[in-house]
PDB file of C-alpha atoms in Angstrom:
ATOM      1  CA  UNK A   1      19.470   2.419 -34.128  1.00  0.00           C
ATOM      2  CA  UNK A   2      20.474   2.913 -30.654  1.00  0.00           C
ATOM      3  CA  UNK A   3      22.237  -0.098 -28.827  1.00  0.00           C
ATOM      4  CA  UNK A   4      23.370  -0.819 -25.482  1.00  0.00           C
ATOM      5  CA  UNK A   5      26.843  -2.153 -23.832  1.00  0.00           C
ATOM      6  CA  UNK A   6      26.078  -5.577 -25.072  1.00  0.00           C
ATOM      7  CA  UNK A   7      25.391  -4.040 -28.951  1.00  0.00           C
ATOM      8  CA  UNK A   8      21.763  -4.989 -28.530  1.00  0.00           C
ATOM      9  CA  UNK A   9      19.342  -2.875 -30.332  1.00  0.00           C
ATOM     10  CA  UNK A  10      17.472  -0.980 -27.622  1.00  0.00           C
ATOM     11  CA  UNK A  11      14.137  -0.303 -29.285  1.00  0.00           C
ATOM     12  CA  UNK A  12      14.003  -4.280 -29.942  1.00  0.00           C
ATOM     13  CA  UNK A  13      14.567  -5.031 -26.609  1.00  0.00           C
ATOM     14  CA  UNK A  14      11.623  -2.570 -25.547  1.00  0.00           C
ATOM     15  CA  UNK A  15       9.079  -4.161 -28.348  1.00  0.00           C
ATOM     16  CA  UNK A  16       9.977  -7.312 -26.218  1.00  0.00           C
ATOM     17  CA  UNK A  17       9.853  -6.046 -23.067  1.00  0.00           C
ATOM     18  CA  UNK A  18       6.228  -4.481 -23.377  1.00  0.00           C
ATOM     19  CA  UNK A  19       5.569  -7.370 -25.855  1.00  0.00           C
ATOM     20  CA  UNK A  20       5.951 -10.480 -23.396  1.00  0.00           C
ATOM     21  CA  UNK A  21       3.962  -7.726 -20.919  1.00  0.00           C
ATOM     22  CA  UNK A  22       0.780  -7.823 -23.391  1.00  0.00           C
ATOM     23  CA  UNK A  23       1.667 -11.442 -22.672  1.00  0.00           C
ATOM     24  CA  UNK A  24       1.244 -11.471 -19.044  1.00  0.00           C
ATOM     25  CA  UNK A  25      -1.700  -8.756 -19.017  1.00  0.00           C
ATOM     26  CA  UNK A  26      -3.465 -11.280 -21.298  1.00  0.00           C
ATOM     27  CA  UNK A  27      -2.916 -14.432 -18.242  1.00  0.00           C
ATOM     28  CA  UNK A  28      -4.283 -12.343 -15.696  1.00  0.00           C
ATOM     29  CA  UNK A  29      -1.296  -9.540 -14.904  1.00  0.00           C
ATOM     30  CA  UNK A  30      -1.693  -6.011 -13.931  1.00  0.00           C
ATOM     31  CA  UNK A  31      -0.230  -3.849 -16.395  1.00  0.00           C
ATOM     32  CA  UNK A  32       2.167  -2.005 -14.437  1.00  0.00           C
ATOM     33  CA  UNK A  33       4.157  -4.873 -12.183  1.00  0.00           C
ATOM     34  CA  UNK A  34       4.177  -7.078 -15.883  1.00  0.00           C
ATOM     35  CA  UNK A  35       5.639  -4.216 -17.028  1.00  0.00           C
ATOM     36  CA  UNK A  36       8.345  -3.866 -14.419  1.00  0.00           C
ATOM     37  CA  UNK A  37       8.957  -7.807 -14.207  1.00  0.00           C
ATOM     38  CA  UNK A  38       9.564  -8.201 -18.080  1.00  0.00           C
ATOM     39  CA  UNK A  39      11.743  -5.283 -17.960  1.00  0.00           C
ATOM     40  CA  UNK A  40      13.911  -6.835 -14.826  1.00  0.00           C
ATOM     41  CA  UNK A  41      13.626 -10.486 -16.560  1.00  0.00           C
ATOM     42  CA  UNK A  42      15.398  -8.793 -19.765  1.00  0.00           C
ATOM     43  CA  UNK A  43      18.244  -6.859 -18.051  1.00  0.00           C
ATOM     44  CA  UNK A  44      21.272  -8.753 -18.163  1.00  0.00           C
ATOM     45  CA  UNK A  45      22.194  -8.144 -14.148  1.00  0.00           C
ATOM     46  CA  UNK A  46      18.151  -9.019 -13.630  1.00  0.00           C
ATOM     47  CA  UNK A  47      18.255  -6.182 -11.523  1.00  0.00           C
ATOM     48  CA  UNK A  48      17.400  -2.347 -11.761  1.00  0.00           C
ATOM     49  CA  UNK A  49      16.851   0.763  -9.654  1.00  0.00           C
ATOM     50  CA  UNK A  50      13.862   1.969  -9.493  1.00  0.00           C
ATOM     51  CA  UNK A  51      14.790   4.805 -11.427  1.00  0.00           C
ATOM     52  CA  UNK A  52      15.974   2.677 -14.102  1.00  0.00           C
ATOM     53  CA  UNK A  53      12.695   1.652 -14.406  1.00  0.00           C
ATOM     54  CA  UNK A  54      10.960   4.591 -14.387  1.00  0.00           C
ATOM     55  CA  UNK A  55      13.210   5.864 -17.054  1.00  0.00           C
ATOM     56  CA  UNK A  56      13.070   2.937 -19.481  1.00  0.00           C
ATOM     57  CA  UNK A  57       9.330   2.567 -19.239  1.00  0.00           C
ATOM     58  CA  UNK A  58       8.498   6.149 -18.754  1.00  0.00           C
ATOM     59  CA  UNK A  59       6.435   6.051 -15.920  1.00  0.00           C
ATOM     60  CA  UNK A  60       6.738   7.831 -12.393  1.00  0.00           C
ATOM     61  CA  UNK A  61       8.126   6.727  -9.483  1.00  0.00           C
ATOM     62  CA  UNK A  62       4.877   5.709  -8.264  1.00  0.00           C
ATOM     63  CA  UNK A  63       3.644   3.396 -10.329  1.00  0.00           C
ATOM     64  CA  UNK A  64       7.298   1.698 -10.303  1.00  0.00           C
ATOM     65  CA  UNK A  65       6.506   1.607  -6.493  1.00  0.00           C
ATOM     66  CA  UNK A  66       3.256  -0.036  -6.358  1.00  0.00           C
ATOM     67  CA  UNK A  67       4.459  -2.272  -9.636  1.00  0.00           C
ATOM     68  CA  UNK A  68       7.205  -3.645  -7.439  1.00  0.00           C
ATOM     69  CA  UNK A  69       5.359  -4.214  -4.187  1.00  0.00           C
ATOM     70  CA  UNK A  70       2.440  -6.582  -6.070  1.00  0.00           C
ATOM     71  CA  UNK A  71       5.557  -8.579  -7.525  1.00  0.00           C
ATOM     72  CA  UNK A  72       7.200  -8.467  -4.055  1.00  0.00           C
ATOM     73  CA  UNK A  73       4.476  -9.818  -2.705  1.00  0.00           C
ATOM     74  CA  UNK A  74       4.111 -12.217  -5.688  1.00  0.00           C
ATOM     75  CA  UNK A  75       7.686 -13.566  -4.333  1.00  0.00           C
ATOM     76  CA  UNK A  76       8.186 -12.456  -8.261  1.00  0.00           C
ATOM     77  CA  UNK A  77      11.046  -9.955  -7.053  1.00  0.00           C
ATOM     78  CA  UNK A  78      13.300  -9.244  -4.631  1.00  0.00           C
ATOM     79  CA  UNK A  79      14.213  -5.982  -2.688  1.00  0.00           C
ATOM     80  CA  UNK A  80      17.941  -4.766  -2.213  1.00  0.00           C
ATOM     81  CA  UNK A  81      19.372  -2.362  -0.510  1.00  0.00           C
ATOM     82  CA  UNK A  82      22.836  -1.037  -2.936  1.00  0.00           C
ATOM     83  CA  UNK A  83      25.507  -1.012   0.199  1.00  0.00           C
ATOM     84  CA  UNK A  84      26.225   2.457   1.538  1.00  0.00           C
ATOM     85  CA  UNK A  85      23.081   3.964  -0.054  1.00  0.00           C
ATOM     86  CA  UNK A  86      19.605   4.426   0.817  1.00  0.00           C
ATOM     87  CA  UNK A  87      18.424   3.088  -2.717  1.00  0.00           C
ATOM     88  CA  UNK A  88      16.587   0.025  -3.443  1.00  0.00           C
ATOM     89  CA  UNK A  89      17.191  -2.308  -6.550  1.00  0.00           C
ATOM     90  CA  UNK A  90      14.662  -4.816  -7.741  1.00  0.00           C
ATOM     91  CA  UNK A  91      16.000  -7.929  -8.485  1.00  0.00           C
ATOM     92  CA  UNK A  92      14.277 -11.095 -10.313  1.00  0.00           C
ATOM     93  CA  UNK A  93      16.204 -14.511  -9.816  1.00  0.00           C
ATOM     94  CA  UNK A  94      16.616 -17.407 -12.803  1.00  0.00           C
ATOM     95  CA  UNK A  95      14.085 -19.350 -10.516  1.00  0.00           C
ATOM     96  CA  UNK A  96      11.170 -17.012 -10.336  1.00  0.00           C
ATOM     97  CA  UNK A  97       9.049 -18.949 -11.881  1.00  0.00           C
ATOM     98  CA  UNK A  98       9.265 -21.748  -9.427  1.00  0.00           C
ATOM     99  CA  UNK A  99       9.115 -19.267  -6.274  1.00  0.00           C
ATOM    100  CA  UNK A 100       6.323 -17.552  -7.452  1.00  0.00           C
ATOM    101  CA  UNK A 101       4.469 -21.329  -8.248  1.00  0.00           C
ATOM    102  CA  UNK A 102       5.716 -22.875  -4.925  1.00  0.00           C
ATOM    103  CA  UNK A 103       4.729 -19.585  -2.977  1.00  0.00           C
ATOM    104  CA  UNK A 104       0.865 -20.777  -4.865  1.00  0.00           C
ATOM    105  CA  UNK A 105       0.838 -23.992  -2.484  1.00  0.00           C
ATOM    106  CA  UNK A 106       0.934 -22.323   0.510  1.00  0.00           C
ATOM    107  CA  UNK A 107      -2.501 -20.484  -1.447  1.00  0.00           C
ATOM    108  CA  UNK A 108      -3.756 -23.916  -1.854  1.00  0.00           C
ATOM    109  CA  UNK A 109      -3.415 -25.994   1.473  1.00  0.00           C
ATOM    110  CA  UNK A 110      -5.604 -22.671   2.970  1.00  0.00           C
ATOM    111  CA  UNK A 111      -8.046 -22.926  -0.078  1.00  0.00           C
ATOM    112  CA  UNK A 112      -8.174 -26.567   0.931  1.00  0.00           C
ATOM    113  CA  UNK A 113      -8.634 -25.746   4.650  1.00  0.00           C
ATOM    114  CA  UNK A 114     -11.535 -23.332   4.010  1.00  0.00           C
ATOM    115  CA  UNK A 115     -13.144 -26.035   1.182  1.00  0.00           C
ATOM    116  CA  UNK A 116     -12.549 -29.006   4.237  1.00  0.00           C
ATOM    117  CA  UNK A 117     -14.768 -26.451   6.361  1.00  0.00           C
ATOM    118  CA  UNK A 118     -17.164 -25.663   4.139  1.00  0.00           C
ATOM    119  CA  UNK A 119     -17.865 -29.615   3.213  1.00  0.00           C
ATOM    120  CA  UNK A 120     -18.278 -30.012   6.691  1.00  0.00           C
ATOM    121  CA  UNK A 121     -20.647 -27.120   7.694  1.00  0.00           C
ATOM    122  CA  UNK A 122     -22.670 -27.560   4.292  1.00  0.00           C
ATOM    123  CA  UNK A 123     -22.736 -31.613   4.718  1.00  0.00           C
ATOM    124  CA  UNK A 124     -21.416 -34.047   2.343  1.00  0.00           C
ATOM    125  CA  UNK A 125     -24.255 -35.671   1.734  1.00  0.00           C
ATOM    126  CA  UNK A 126     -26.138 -32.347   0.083  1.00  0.00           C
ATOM    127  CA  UNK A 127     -25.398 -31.066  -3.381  1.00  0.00           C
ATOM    128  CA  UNK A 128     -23.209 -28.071  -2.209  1.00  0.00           C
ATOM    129  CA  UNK A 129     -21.567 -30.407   0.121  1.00  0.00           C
ATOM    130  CA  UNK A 130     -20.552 -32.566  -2.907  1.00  0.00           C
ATOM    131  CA  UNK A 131     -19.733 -30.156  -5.093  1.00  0.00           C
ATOM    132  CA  UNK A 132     -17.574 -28.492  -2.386  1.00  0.00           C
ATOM    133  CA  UNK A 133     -16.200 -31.709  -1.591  1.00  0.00           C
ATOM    134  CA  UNK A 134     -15.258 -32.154  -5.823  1.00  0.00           C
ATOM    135  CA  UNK A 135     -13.632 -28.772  -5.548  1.00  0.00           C
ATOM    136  CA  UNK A 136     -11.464 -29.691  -2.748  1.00  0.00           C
ATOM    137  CA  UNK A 137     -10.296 -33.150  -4.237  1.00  0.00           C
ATOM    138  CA  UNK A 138      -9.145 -31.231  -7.382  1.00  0.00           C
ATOM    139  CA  UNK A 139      -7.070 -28.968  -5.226  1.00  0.00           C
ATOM    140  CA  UNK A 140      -5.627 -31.510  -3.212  1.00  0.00           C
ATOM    141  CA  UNK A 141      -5.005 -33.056  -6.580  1.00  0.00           C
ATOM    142  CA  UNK A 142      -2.980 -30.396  -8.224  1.00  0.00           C
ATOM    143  CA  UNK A 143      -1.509 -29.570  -5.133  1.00  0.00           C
ATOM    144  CA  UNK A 144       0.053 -32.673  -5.263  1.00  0.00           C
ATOM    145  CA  UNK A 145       0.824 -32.598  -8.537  1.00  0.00           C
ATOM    146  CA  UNK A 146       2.422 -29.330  -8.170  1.00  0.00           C
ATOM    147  CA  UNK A 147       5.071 -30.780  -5.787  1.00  0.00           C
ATOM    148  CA  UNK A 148       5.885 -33.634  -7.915  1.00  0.00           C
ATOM    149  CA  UNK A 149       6.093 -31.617 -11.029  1.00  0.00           C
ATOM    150  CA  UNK A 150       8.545 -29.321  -9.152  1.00  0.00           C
ATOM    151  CA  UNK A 151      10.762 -31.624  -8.096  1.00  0.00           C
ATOM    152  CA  UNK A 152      11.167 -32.908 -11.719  1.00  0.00           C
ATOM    153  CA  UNK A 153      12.062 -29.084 -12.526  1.00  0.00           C
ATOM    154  CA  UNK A 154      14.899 -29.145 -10.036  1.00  0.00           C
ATOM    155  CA  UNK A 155      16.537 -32.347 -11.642  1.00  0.00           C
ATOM    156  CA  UNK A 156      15.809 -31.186 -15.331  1.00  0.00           C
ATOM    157  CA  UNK A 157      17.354 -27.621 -14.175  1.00  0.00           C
ATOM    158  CA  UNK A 158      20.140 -29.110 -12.848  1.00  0.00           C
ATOM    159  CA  UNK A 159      20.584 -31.293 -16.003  1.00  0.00           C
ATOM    160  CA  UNK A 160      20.114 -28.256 -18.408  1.00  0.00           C
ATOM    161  CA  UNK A 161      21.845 -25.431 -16.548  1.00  0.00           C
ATOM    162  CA  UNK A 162      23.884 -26.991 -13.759  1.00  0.00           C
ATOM    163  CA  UNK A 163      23.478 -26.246  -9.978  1.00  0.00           C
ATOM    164  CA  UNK A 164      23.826 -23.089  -8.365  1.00  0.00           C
TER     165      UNK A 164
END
């Protein structure tokens, strides 16, 4: 058994890693940047190199590349430069999951822009129109939902973990 600093065992941590992956593939996921985001999510600084990546999950630079730029623009991870060097580390914060679900609302008030124009040039009074008209009440419904819901997140964060 091979462990790391902390005295984990290494080959459990992988099974996770490419376990809670499968996980993400399965909701929808591309393979590579679920990956690359369950590895960051288990490294204790929740950041790594890109050739840290490519070495613990044996893939080239390239696909650690185009892994990282889909969770980039995800809002899923971050890009740093490492001071003094050209080299980039991927980071993934303790609040991704609430980026990455606010970041969705800006995806819904456009849905609901295109949905408002599409009731409009379809008419509201025809079957499309309705049924265009249902579709954009249920997003205006979740994405209200979605901002209340968050909000209880920050205070139930706060309670469980303490500001940052």
């Amino acid at each position: 058994m091979t462990t790391d600093a902390m005295g984990r065992d290494q080959e459990a941590v992988s099974k996770f890693v490419e376990s809670f992956a499968a996980q993400l593939v399965e909701a929808g996921m591309q393979r590579m940047p679920a990956r690359i985001f369950a590895a960051l999510l288990s490294s204790d600084p929740g950041t790594l190199t890109s050739a840290e990546l490519g070495e613990q999950l044996q893939v080239s630079p390239a696909a650690v590349s185009g892994g990282v730029r889909y969770l980039a623009q995800q809002h899923m991870v971050a890009r740093e430069r490492e001071p003094g060097s050209r080299r980039e580390r991927y980071r993934v914060h303790s609040n991704q999951w609430y980026e990455a679900l606010t970041n969705r609302e800006a995806v819904l008030k456009r849905w609901e822009g295109a949905l408002r124009e599409g009731v409009s040039s379809l008419g509201a009074d025809t079957p499309a129109g309705r049924r265009m008209a249902e579709t954009l009440a249920f997003f205006e419904f979740v994405d209200g939902e979605i901002a209340q819901m968050m909000e209880r997140w920050r205070v139930h964060r706060d309670e469980l973990f303490g500001r940052d």
